[in-house]
Amino acid sequence: QPIHGNYMVHNESDVDDSDAVQNFTDSFSGSSSNDCSESERVIEAEVEEREREREREREKERERESERDSERERKRERKRKRERKRARKGEKERGKREREREEK
């Protein structure tokens, strides 16, 4: 009994050869396309994971930049505070000198 495709045939004349060849190739291409789509899914998953990793890195960089901005702002605020304190001290000194001059 000859075998055509995925099934046995009792008589050669029962099956058109083109159908037999198609059935035979379909039986292989089915698994092949599954393998292909599986590997495509794996590749897509890897690409998506790399993209998520890049996004996490970008988020970390934004956080670091935000922290640097905050630190710069804190430094500027400390500097302004020192300058205001120095200015008040200078005004007190000038006032003190003026009072001393007036007393003389």
mmCIF file with all atom_site columns, C-alpha atoms in Angstrom:
data_model
loop_
_atom_site.group_PDB
_atom_site.id
_atom_site.type_symbol
_atom_site.label_atom_id
_atom_site.label_alt_id
_atom_site.label_comp_id
_atom_site.label_asym_id
_atom_site.label_entity_id
_atom_site.label_seq_id
_atom_site.pdbx_PDB_ins_code
_atom_site.Cartn_x
_atom_site.Cartn_y
_atom_site.Cartn_z
_atom_site.occupancy
_atom_site.B_iso_or_equiv
_atom_site.pdbx_formal_charge
_atom_site.auth_seq_id
_atom_site.auth_comp_id
_atom_site.auth_asym_id
_atom_site.auth_atom_id
_atom_site.pdbx_PDB_model_num
ATOM 1   C CA . GLN A 1 1   ? 0.000  0.000   0.000  1.00 0.00 ? 1   GLN A CA 1
ATOM 2   C CA . PRO A 1 2   ? 1.571  3.257   -1.136 1.00 0.00 ? 2   PRO A CA 1
ATOM 3   C CA . ILE A 1 3   ? 1.652  6.167   1.311  1.00 0.00 ? 3   ILE A CA 1
ATOM 4   C CA . HIS A 1 4   ? 0.681  9.670   0.149  1.00 0.00 ? 4   HIS A CA 1
ATOM 5   C CA . GLY A 1 5   ? 0.997  12.589  2.532  1.00 0.00 ? 5   GLY A CA 1
ATOM 6   C CA . ASN A 1 6   ? -0.341 11.850  5.991  1.00 0.00 ? 6   ASN A CA 1
ATOM 7   C CA . TYR A 1 7   ? -2.537 8.920   5.024  1.00 0.00 ? 7   TYR A CA 1
ATOM 8   C CA . MET A 1 8   ? -2.325 5.570   3.321  1.00 0.00 ? 8   MET A CA 1
ATOM 9   C CA . VAL A 1 9   ? -4.013 5.005   -0.024 1.00 0.00 ? 9   VAL A CA 1
ATOM 10  C CA . HIS A 1 10  ? -5.405 1.655   -1.084 1.00 0.00 ? 10  HIS A CA 1
ATOM 11  C CA . ASN A 1 11  ? -5.137 2.420   -4.750 1.00 0.00 ? 11  ASN A CA 1
ATOM 12  C CA . GLU A 1 12  ? -2.905 4.886   -6.605 1.00 0.00 ? 12  GLU A CA 1
ATOM 13  C CA . SER A 1 13  ? -5.849 6.091   -8.657 1.00 0.00 ? 13  SER A CA 1
ATOM 14  C CA . ASP A 1 14  ? -7.751 7.130   -5.501 1.00 0.00 ? 14  ASP A CA 1
ATOM 15  C CA . VAL A 1 15  ? -5.544 10.200  -5.026 1.00 0.00 ? 15  VAL A CA 1
ATOM 16  C CA . ASP A 1 16  ? -4.534 12.941  -7.393 1.00 0.00 ? 16  ASP A CA 1
ATOM 17  C CA . ASP A 1 17  ? -0.749 13.291  -7.142 1.00 0.00 ? 17  ASP A CA 1
ATOM 18  C CA . SER A 1 18  ? -0.890 17.094  -6.813 1.00 0.00 ? 18  SER A CA 1
ATOM 19  C CA . ASP A 1 19  ? -3.101 16.696  -3.712 1.00 0.00 ? 19  ASP A CA 1
ATOM 20  C CA . ALA A 1 20  ? -0.744 14.102  -2.296 1.00 0.00 ? 20  ALA A CA 1
ATOM 21  C CA . VAL A 1 21  ? 2.247  16.346  -2.803 1.00 0.00 ? 21  VAL A CA 1
ATOM 22  C CA . GLN A 1 22  ? 0.356  19.273  -1.265 1.00 0.00 ? 22  GLN A CA 1
ATOM 23  C CA . ASN A 1 23  ? -0.711 17.180  1.731  1.00 0.00 ? 23  ASN A CA 1
ATOM 24  C CA . PHE A 1 24  ? 2.854  15.985  2.174  1.00 0.00 ? 24  PHE A CA 1
ATOM 25  C CA . THR A 1 25  ? 4.343  19.484  2.053  1.00 0.00 ? 25  THR A CA 1
ATOM 26  C CA . ASP A 1 26  ? 1.558  20.872  4.271  1.00 0.00 ? 26  ASP A CA 1
ATOM 27  C CA . SER A 1 27  ? 2.425  18.313  6.922  1.00 0.00 ? 27  SER A CA 1
ATOM 28  C CA . PHE A 1 28  ? 5.942  19.771  7.080  1.00 0.00 ? 28  PHE A CA 1
ATOM 29  C CA . SER A 1 29  ? 5.153  23.424  6.518  1.00 0.00 ? 29  SER A CA 1
ATOM 30  C CA . GLY A 1 30  ? 2.696  23.350  9.416  1.00 0.00 ? 30  GLY A CA 1
ATOM 31  C CA . SER A 1 31  ? 5.381  22.525  11.939 1.00 0.00 ? 31  SER A CA 1
ATOM 32  C CA . SER A 1 32  ? 7.835  24.766  10.152 1.00 0.00 ? 32  SER A CA 1
ATOM 33  C CA . SER A 1 33  ? 5.543  27.769  10.334 1.00 0.00 ? 33  SER A CA 1
ATOM 34  C CA . ASN A 1 34  ? 4.883  27.018  14.002 1.00 0.00 ? 34  ASN A CA 1
ATOM 35  C CA . ASP A 1 35  ? 8.620  26.921  14.642 1.00 0.00 ? 35  ASP A CA 1
ATOM 36  C CA . CYS A 1 36  ? 9.017  30.135  12.709 1.00 0.00 ? 36  CYS A CA 1
ATOM 37  C CA . SER A 1 37  ? 6.252  31.934  14.546 1.00 0.00 ? 37  SER A CA 1
ATOM 38  C CA . GLU A 1 38  ? 7.630  30.591  17.850 1.00 0.00 ? 38  GLU A CA 1
ATOM 39  C CA . SER A 1 39  ? 11.077 31.969  17.039 1.00 0.00 ? 39  SER A CA 1
ATOM 40  C CA . GLU A 1 40  ? 9.445  35.235  15.950 1.00 0.00 ? 40  GLU A CA 1
ATOM 41  C CA . ARG A 1 41  ? 7.664  35.382  19.314 1.00 0.00 ? 41  ARG A CA 1
ATOM 42  C CA . VAL A 1 42  ? 10.956 34.740  21.104 1.00 0.00 ? 42  VAL A CA 1
ATOM 43  C CA . ILE A 1 43  ? 12.663 37.485  19.107 1.00 0.00 ? 43  ILE A CA 1
ATOM 44  C CA . GLU A 1 44  ? 9.759  39.880  19.731 1.00 0.00 ? 44  GLU A CA 1
ATOM 45  C CA . ALA A 1 45  ? 9.911  39.122  23.453 1.00 0.00 ? 45  ALA A CA 1
ATOM 46  C CA . GLU A 1 46  ? 13.661 39.804  23.472 1.00 0.00 ? 46  GLU A CA 1
ATOM 47  C CA . VAL A 1 47  ? 13.183 43.061  21.567 1.00 0.00 ? 47  VAL A CA 1
ATOM 48  C CA . GLU A 1 48  ? 10.417 44.121  23.951 1.00 0.00 ? 48  GLU A CA 1
ATOM 49  C CA . GLU A 1 49  ? 12.597 43.256  26.960 1.00 0.00 ? 49  GLU A CA 1
ATOM 50  C CA . ARG A 1 50  ? 15.488 45.307  25.539 1.00 0.00 ? 50  ARG A CA 1
ATOM 51  C CA . GLU A 1 51  ? 13.082 48.217  24.974 1.00 0.00 ? 51  GLU A CA 1
ATOM 52  C CA . ARG A 1 52  ? 11.788 47.932  28.553 1.00 0.00 ? 52  ARG A CA 1
ATOM 53  C CA . GLU A 1 53  ? 15.398 47.868  29.792 1.00 0.00 ? 53  GLU A CA 1
ATOM 54  C CA . ARG A 1 54  ? 16.206 51.000  27.758 1.00 0.00 ? 54  ARG A CA 1
ATOM 55  C CA . GLU A 1 55  ? 13.107 52.699  29.183 1.00 0.00 ? 55  GLU A CA 1
ATOM 56  C CA . ARG A 1 56  ? 14.193 51.760  32.720 1.00 0.00 ? 56  ARG A CA 1
ATOM 57  C CA . GLU A 1 57  ? 17.635 53.242  32.001 1.00 0.00 ? 57  GLU A CA 1
ATOM 58  C CA . ARG A 1 58  ? 16.050 56.429  30.622 1.00 0.00 ? 58  ARG A CA 1
ATOM 59  C CA . GLU A 1 59  ? 13.869 56.671  33.749 1.00 0.00 ? 59  GLU A CA 1
ATOM 60  C CA . LYS A 1 60  ? 16.914 56.206  36.004 1.00 0.00 ? 60  LYS A CA 1
ATOM 61  C CA . GLU A 1 61  ? 18.751 58.920  34.051 1.00 0.00 ? 61  GLU A CA 1
ATOM 62  C CA . ARG A 1 62  ? 15.754 61.268  34.427 1.00 0.00 ? 62  ARG A CA 1
ATOM 63  C CA . GLU A 1 63  ? 15.777 60.580  38.178 1.00 0.00 ? 63  GLU A CA 1
ATOM 64  C CA . ARG A 1 64  ? 19.531 61.253  38.382 1.00 0.00 ? 64  ARG A CA 1
ATOM 65  C CA . GLU A 1 65  ? 19.111 64.480  36.396 1.00 0.00 ? 65  GLU A CA 1
ATOM 66  C CA . SER A 1 66  ? 16.243 65.532  38.661 1.00 0.00 ? 66  SER A CA 1
ATOM 67  C CA . GLU A 1 67  ? 18.422 64.858  41.717 1.00 0.00 ? 67  GLU A CA 1
ATOM 68  C CA . ARG A 1 68  ? 21.269 66.898  40.188 1.00 0.00 ? 68  ARG A CA 1
ATOM 69  C CA . ASP A 1 69  ? 18.813 69.739  39.502 1.00 0.00 ? 69  ASP A CA 1
ATOM 70  C CA . SER A 1 70  ? 17.575 69.580  43.088 1.00 0.00 ? 70  SER A CA 1
ATOM 71  C CA . GLU A 1 71  ? 21.128 69.618  44.436 1.00 0.00 ? 71  GLU A CA 1
ATOM 72  C CA . ARG A 1 72  ? 22.010 72.636  42.264 1.00 0.00 ? 72  ARG A CA 1
ATOM 73  C CA . GLU A 1 73  ? 18.894 74.428  43.542 1.00 0.00 ? 73  GLU A CA 1
ATOM 74  C CA . ARG A 1 74  ? 19.827 73.627  47.165 1.00 0.00 ? 74  ARG A CA 1
ATOM 75  C CA . LYS A 1 75  ? 23.335 75.019  46.564 1.00 0.00 ? 75  LYS A CA 1
ATOM 76  C CA . ARG A 1 76  ? 21.912 78.195  45.011 1.00 0.00 ? 76  ARG A CA 1
ATOM 77  C CA . GLU A 1 77  ? 19.538 78.610  47.962 1.00 0.00 ? 77  GLU A CA 1
ATOM 78  C CA . ARG A 1 78  ? 22.403 78.172  50.483 1.00 0.00 ? 78  ARG A CA 1
ATOM 79  C CA . LYS A 1 79  ? 24.448 80.722  48.564 1.00 0.00 ? 79  LYS A CA 1
ATOM 80  C CA . ARG A 1 80  ? 21.554 83.234  48.549 1.00 0.00 ? 80  ARG A CA 1
ATOM 81  C CA . LYS A 1 81  ? 21.061 82.669  52.275 1.00 0.00 ? 81  LYS A CA 1
ATOM 82  C CA . ARG A 1 82  ? 24.798 83.301  52.954 1.00 0.00 ? 82  ARG A CA 1
ATOM 83  C CA . GLU A 1 83  ? 24.673 86.452  50.833 1.00 0.00 ? 83  GLU A CA 1
ATOM 84  C CA . ARG A 1 84  ? 21.582 87.750  52.681 1.00 0.00 ? 84  ARG A CA 1
ATOM 85  C CA . LYS A 1 85  ? 23.237 87.005  56.020 1.00 0.00 ? 85  LYS A CA 1
ATOM 86  C CA . ARG A 1 86  ? 26.439 88.759  54.885 1.00 0.00 ? 86  ARG A CA 1
ATOM 87  C CA . ALA A 1 87  ? 24.400 91.748  53.670 1.00 0.00 ? 87  ALA A CA 1
ATOM 88  C CA . ARG A 1 88  ? 22.535 91.996  57.009 1.00 0.00 ? 88  ARG A CA 1
ATOM 89  C CA . LYS A 1 89  ? 25.835 91.752  58.879 1.00 0.00 ? 89  LYS A CA 1
ATOM 90  C CA . GLY A 1 90  ? 27.294 94.475  56.622 1.00 0.00 ? 90  GLY A CA 1
ATOM 91  C CA . GLU A 1 91  ? 24.258 96.697  57.288 1.00 0.00 ? 91  GLU A CA 1
ATOM 92  C CA . LYS A 1 92  ? 24.659 96.189  61.044 1.00 0.00 ? 92  LYS A CA 1
ATOM 93  C CA . GLU A 1 93  ? 28.365 97.074  60.814 1.00 0.00 ? 93  GLU A CA 1
ATOM 94  C CA . ARG A 1 94  ? 27.585 100.229 58.808 1.00 0.00 ? 94  ARG A CA 1
ATOM 95  C CA . GLY A 1 95  ? 24.851 101.177 61.272 1.00 0.00 ? 95  GLY A CA 1
ATOM 96  C CA . LYS A 1 96  ? 27.196 100.587 64.179 1.00 0.00 ? 96  LYS A CA 1
ATOM 97  C CA . ARG A 1 97  ? 29.934 102.747 62.595 1.00 0.00 ? 97  ARG A CA 1
ATOM 98  C CA . GLU A 1 98  ? 27.412 105.496 61.846 1.00 0.00 ? 98  GLU A CA 1
ATOM 99  C CA . ARG A 1 99  ? 26.169 105.477 65.450 1.00 0.00 ? 99  ARG A CA 1
ATOM 100 C CA . GLU A 1 100 ? 29.743 105.618 66.721 1.00 0.00 ? 100 GLU A CA 1
ATOM 101 C CA . ARG A 1 101 ? 30.439 108.613 64.441 1.00 0.00 ? 101 ARG A CA 1
ATOM 102 C CA . GLU A 1 102 ? 27.295 110.352 65.645 1.00 0.00 ? 102 GLU A CA 1
ATOM 103 C CA . GLU A 1 103 ? 28.272 109.771 69.255 1.00 0.00 ? 103 GLU A CA 1
ATOM 104 C CA . LYS A 1 104 ? 31.640 111.469 68.694 1.00 0.00 ? 104 LYS A CA 1
#
